[in-house]
Amino acid sequence: MPKLLAITQLTSFSEQEMQETQLVTVPLLTSVVHLAQLAATAGFAGTISSAFESRAIHEATPTNFLSITPGIRLAGDAVGDQNRVVTPARAREMGANGIVVGRSITQAPDPVAAYQRVVAEFQGE
């Protein structure tokens, strides 16, 4: 059965950018947790947010609520336009249930090897 996920705050936003562009006066973590709670109440299966907020999301939402995290980079890869970036292994350690990976695979010299490395790191191998 498909799962519906809600986006909280973009990983390309810093706290300052969020506050300035969205006129949000609370800290980024507070905003993300609030949005996750709204999503849980509305019946979403989880949220898409930075790994930095995964643990707090799990603490503030029902047990089966998912935390899916973009902003994933392999160690040594360019951060690009992202502000809140972690490795696949770090995302797992921080409580992510799943990850969204783009450039670390698509811009790698060997995308298949990069994909295999991402999977191995996220699975703790």
PDB file of C-alpha atoms in Angstrom:
ATOM      1  CA  MET A   1       0.000   0.000   0.000  1.00  0.00           C
ATOM      2  CA  PRO A   2       1.426   3.429  -0.911  1.00  0.00           C
ATOM      3  CA  LYS A   3       2.481   5.718   1.918  1.00  0.00           C
ATOM      4  CA  LEU A   4       1.866   9.445   1.955  1.00  0.00           C
ATOM      5  CA  LEU A   5       4.733  11.553   3.331  1.00  0.00           C
ATOM      6  CA  ALA A   6       4.790  15.247   4.218  1.00  0.00           C
ATOM      7  CA  ILE A   7       7.747  17.557   3.675  1.00  0.00           C
ATOM      8  CA  THR A   8       8.735  19.663   6.684  1.00  0.00           C
ATOM      9  CA  GLN A   9      11.645  22.063   6.096  1.00  0.00           C
ATOM     10  CA  LEU A  10      14.011  21.683   3.157  1.00  0.00           C
ATOM     11  CA  THR A  11      17.548  20.452   3.813  1.00  0.00           C
ATOM     12  CA  SER A  12      18.782  23.282   1.615  1.00  0.00           C
ATOM     13  CA  PHE A  13      17.460  25.802   4.168  1.00  0.00           C
ATOM     14  CA  SER A  14      19.468  26.984   7.126  1.00  0.00           C
ATOM     15  CA  GLU A  15      17.560  28.131  10.189  1.00  0.00           C
ATOM     16  CA  GLN A  16      18.179  31.759   9.211  1.00  0.00           C
ATOM     17  CA  GLU A  17      16.881  31.197   5.660  1.00  0.00           C
ATOM     18  CA  MET A  18      13.758  29.487   7.004  1.00  0.00           C
ATOM     19  CA  GLN A  19      13.080  32.345   9.386  1.00  0.00           C
ATOM     20  CA  GLU A  20      13.680  35.050   6.775  1.00  0.00           C
ATOM     21  CA  THR A  21      11.869  33.519   3.795  1.00  0.00           C
ATOM     22  CA  GLN A  22       8.948  31.972   5.668  1.00  0.00           C
ATOM     23  CA  LEU A  23       8.667  34.559   8.449  1.00  0.00           C
ATOM     24  CA  VAL A  24       8.968  31.712  10.958  1.00  0.00           C
ATOM     25  CA  THR A  25      10.107  32.952  14.358  1.00  0.00           C
ATOM     26  CA  VAL A  26      10.664  29.603  16.081  1.00  0.00           C
ATOM     27  CA  PRO A  27      13.850  27.512  15.816  1.00  0.00           C
ATOM     28  CA  LEU A  28      14.097  25.121  12.870  1.00  0.00           C
ATOM     29  CA  LEU A  29      13.779  22.030  15.086  1.00  0.00           C
ATOM     30  CA  THR A  30      10.594  23.392  16.667  1.00  0.00           C
ATOM     31  CA  SER A  31       9.112  24.081  13.228  1.00  0.00           C
ATOM     32  CA  VAL A  32       9.972  20.608  11.915  1.00  0.00           C
ATOM     33  CA  VAL A  33       8.575  18.801  14.963  1.00  0.00           C
ATOM     34  CA  HIS A  34       5.387  20.879  14.831  1.00  0.00           C
ATOM     35  CA  LEU A  35       4.911  20.091  11.132  1.00  0.00           C
ATOM     36  CA  ALA A  36       5.582  16.387  11.804  1.00  0.00           C
ATOM     37  CA  GLN A  37       2.956  16.358  14.560  1.00  0.00           C
ATOM     38  CA  LEU A  38       0.444  18.002  12.214  1.00  0.00           C
ATOM     39  CA  ALA A  39       1.258  15.402   9.557  1.00  0.00           C
ATOM     40  CA  ALA A  40       0.812  12.547  12.044  1.00  0.00           C
ATOM     41  CA  THR A  41      -2.525  13.963  13.196  1.00  0.00           C
ATOM     42  CA  ALA A  42      -3.640  14.278   9.561  1.00  0.00           C
ATOM     43  CA  GLY A  43      -2.832  10.608   8.934  1.00  0.00           C
ATOM     44  CA  PHE A  44       0.431  10.861   7.002  1.00  0.00           C
ATOM     45  CA  ALA A  45       2.761   7.850   7.264  1.00  0.00           C
ATOM     46  CA  GLY A  46       5.767  10.071   7.966  1.00  0.00           C
ATOM     47  CA  THR A  47       7.755  13.119   7.006  1.00  0.00           C
ATOM     48  CA  ILE A  48      10.656  14.032   4.804  1.00  0.00           C
ATOM     49  CA  SER A  49      13.129  16.123   6.771  1.00  0.00           C
ATOM     50  CA  SER A  50      16.794  16.386   7.657  1.00  0.00           C
ATOM     51  CA  ALA A  51      18.347  13.568   9.653  1.00  0.00           C
ATOM     52  CA  PHE A  52      19.156  16.189  12.275  1.00  0.00           C
ATOM     53  CA  GLU A  53      15.463  16.182  13.221  1.00  0.00           C
ATOM     54  CA  SER A  54      14.773  12.415  12.964  1.00  0.00           C
ATOM     55  CA  ARG A  55      15.171  11.596  16.636  1.00  0.00           C
ATOM     56  CA  ALA A  56      12.966  14.504  17.751  1.00  0.00           C
ATOM     57  CA  ILE A  57      10.321  13.519  15.192  1.00  0.00           C
ATOM     58  CA  HIS A  58      10.271   9.952  16.527  1.00  0.00           C
ATOM     59  CA  GLU A  59       9.933  11.237  20.094  1.00  0.00           C
ATOM     60  CA  ALA A  60       6.997  13.514  19.174  1.00  0.00           C
ATOM     61  CA  THR A  61       4.971  11.219  16.890  1.00  0.00           C
ATOM     62  CA  PRO A  62       3.407   7.729  17.002  1.00  0.00           C
ATOM     63  CA  THR A  63       5.715   4.707  17.042  1.00  0.00           C
ATOM     64  CA  ASN A  64       5.248   3.725  13.389  1.00  0.00           C
ATOM     65  CA  PHE A  65       5.684   7.280  12.017  1.00  0.00           C
ATOM     66  CA  LEU A  66       8.475   7.379   9.415  1.00  0.00           C
ATOM     67  CA  SER A  67      11.378   9.793   9.136  1.00  0.00           C
ATOM     68  CA  ILE A  68      12.757   9.835   5.597  1.00  0.00           C
ATOM     69  CA  THR A  69      15.810  12.013   5.081  1.00  0.00           C
ATOM     70  CA  PRO A  70      17.216  13.766   2.021  1.00  0.00           C
ATOM     71  CA  GLY A  71      20.475  15.724   2.102  1.00  0.00           C
ATOM     72  CA  ILE A  72      22.489  12.509   2.014  1.00  0.00           C
ATOM     73  CA  ARG A  73      26.076  12.597   0.784  1.00  0.00           C
ATOM     74  CA  LEU A  74      28.852  10.034   0.803  1.00  0.00           C
ATOM     75  CA  ALA A  75      31.916  11.163   2.752  1.00  0.00           C
ATOM     76  CA  GLY A  76      34.049  13.399   0.570  1.00  0.00           C
ATOM     77  CA  ASP A  77      31.254  14.349  -1.840  1.00  0.00           C
ATOM     78  CA  ALA A  78      30.474  18.017  -2.474  1.00  0.00           C
ATOM     79  CA  VAL A  79      27.699  19.427  -0.312  1.00  0.00           C
ATOM     80  CA  GLY A  80      26.344  21.530  -3.171  1.00  0.00           C
ATOM     81  CA  ASP A  81      23.312  23.640  -2.309  1.00  0.00           C
ATOM     82  CA  GLN A  82      22.492  21.680   0.839  1.00  0.00           C
ATOM     83  CA  ASN A  83      22.891  23.102   4.350  1.00  0.00           C
ATOM     84  CA  ARG A  84      22.058  20.086   6.502  1.00  0.00           C
ATOM     85  CA  VAL A  85      23.891  17.071   5.101  1.00  0.00           C
ATOM     86  CA  VAL A  86      24.850  13.697   6.598  1.00  0.00           C
ATOM     87  CA  THR A  87      26.249  10.397   5.343  1.00  0.00           C
ATOM     88  CA  PRO A  88      23.999   7.343   4.942  1.00  0.00           C
ATOM     89  CA  ALA A  89      25.524   5.788   8.071  1.00  0.00           C
ATOM     90  CA  ARG A  90      24.991   8.951  10.109  1.00  0.00           C
ATOM     91  CA  ALA A  91      21.359   9.195   8.929  1.00  0.00           C
ATOM     92  CA  ARG A  92      20.750   5.659  10.218  1.00  0.00           C
ATOM     93  CA  GLU A  93      22.449   6.484  13.532  1.00  0.00           C
ATOM     94  CA  MET A  94      20.284   9.602  13.852  1.00  0.00           C
ATOM     95  CA  GLY A  95      17.069   7.595  13.476  1.00  0.00           C
ATOM     96  CA  ALA A  96      16.174   7.845   9.783  1.00  0.00           C
ATOM     97  CA  ASN A  97      13.900   5.073   8.525  1.00  0.00           C
ATOM     98  CA  GLY A  98      14.859   5.764   4.918  1.00  0.00           C
ATOM     99  CA  ILE A  99      17.007   8.099   2.860  1.00  0.00           C
ATOM    100  CA  VAL A 100      16.740  10.071  -0.376  1.00  0.00           C
ATOM    101  CA  VAL A 101      19.990  10.127  -2.344  1.00  0.00           C
ATOM    102  CA  GLY A 102      20.684  11.916  -5.602  1.00  0.00           C
ATOM    103  CA  ARG A 103      23.996  13.502  -6.508  1.00  0.00           C
ATOM    104  CA  SER A 104      26.211  11.079  -4.576  1.00  0.00           C
ATOM    105  CA  ILE A 105      24.985   8.425  -6.989  1.00  0.00           C
ATOM    106  CA  THR A 106      24.120  10.309 -10.173  1.00  0.00           C
ATOM    107  CA  GLN A 107      27.333  12.347 -10.241  1.00  0.00           C
ATOM    108  CA  ALA A 108      29.645   9.508  -9.198  1.00  0.00           C
ATOM    109  CA  PRO A 109      32.192   8.170 -11.710  1.00  0.00           C
ATOM    110  CA  ASP A 110      30.662   4.715 -11.087  1.00  0.00           C
ATOM    111  CA  PRO A 111      26.992   5.169 -10.090  1.00  0.00           C
ATOM    112  CA  VAL A 112      26.448   1.444  -9.463  1.00  0.00           C
ATOM    113  CA  ALA A 113      29.367   1.293  -7.025  1.00  0.00           C
ATOM    114  CA  ALA A 114      28.169   4.503  -5.360  1.00  0.00           C
ATOM    115  CA  TYR A 115      24.659   3.045  -4.988  1.00  0.00           C
ATOM    116  CA  GLN A 116      26.069  -0.138  -3.453  1.00  0.00           C
ATOM    117  CA  ARG A 117      28.150   1.932  -1.028  1.00  0.00           C
ATOM    118  CA  VAL A 118      25.112   4.012  -0.015  1.00  0.00           C
ATOM    119  CA  VAL A 119      23.064   0.870   0.644  1.00  0.00           C
ATOM    120  CA  ALA A 120      25.871  -0.789   2.614  1.00  0.00           C
ATOM    121  CA  GLU A 121      26.445   2.315   4.747  1.00  0.00           C
ATOM    122  CA  PHE A 122      22.752   2.808   5.479  1.00  0.00           C
ATOM    123  CA  GLN A 123      22.351  -0.856   6.405  1.00  0.00           C
ATOM    124  CA  GLY A 124      25.377  -0.678   8.702  1.00  0.00           C
ATOM    125  CA  GLU A 125      27.541  -3.072   6.716  1.00  0.00           C
TER     126      GLU A 125
END
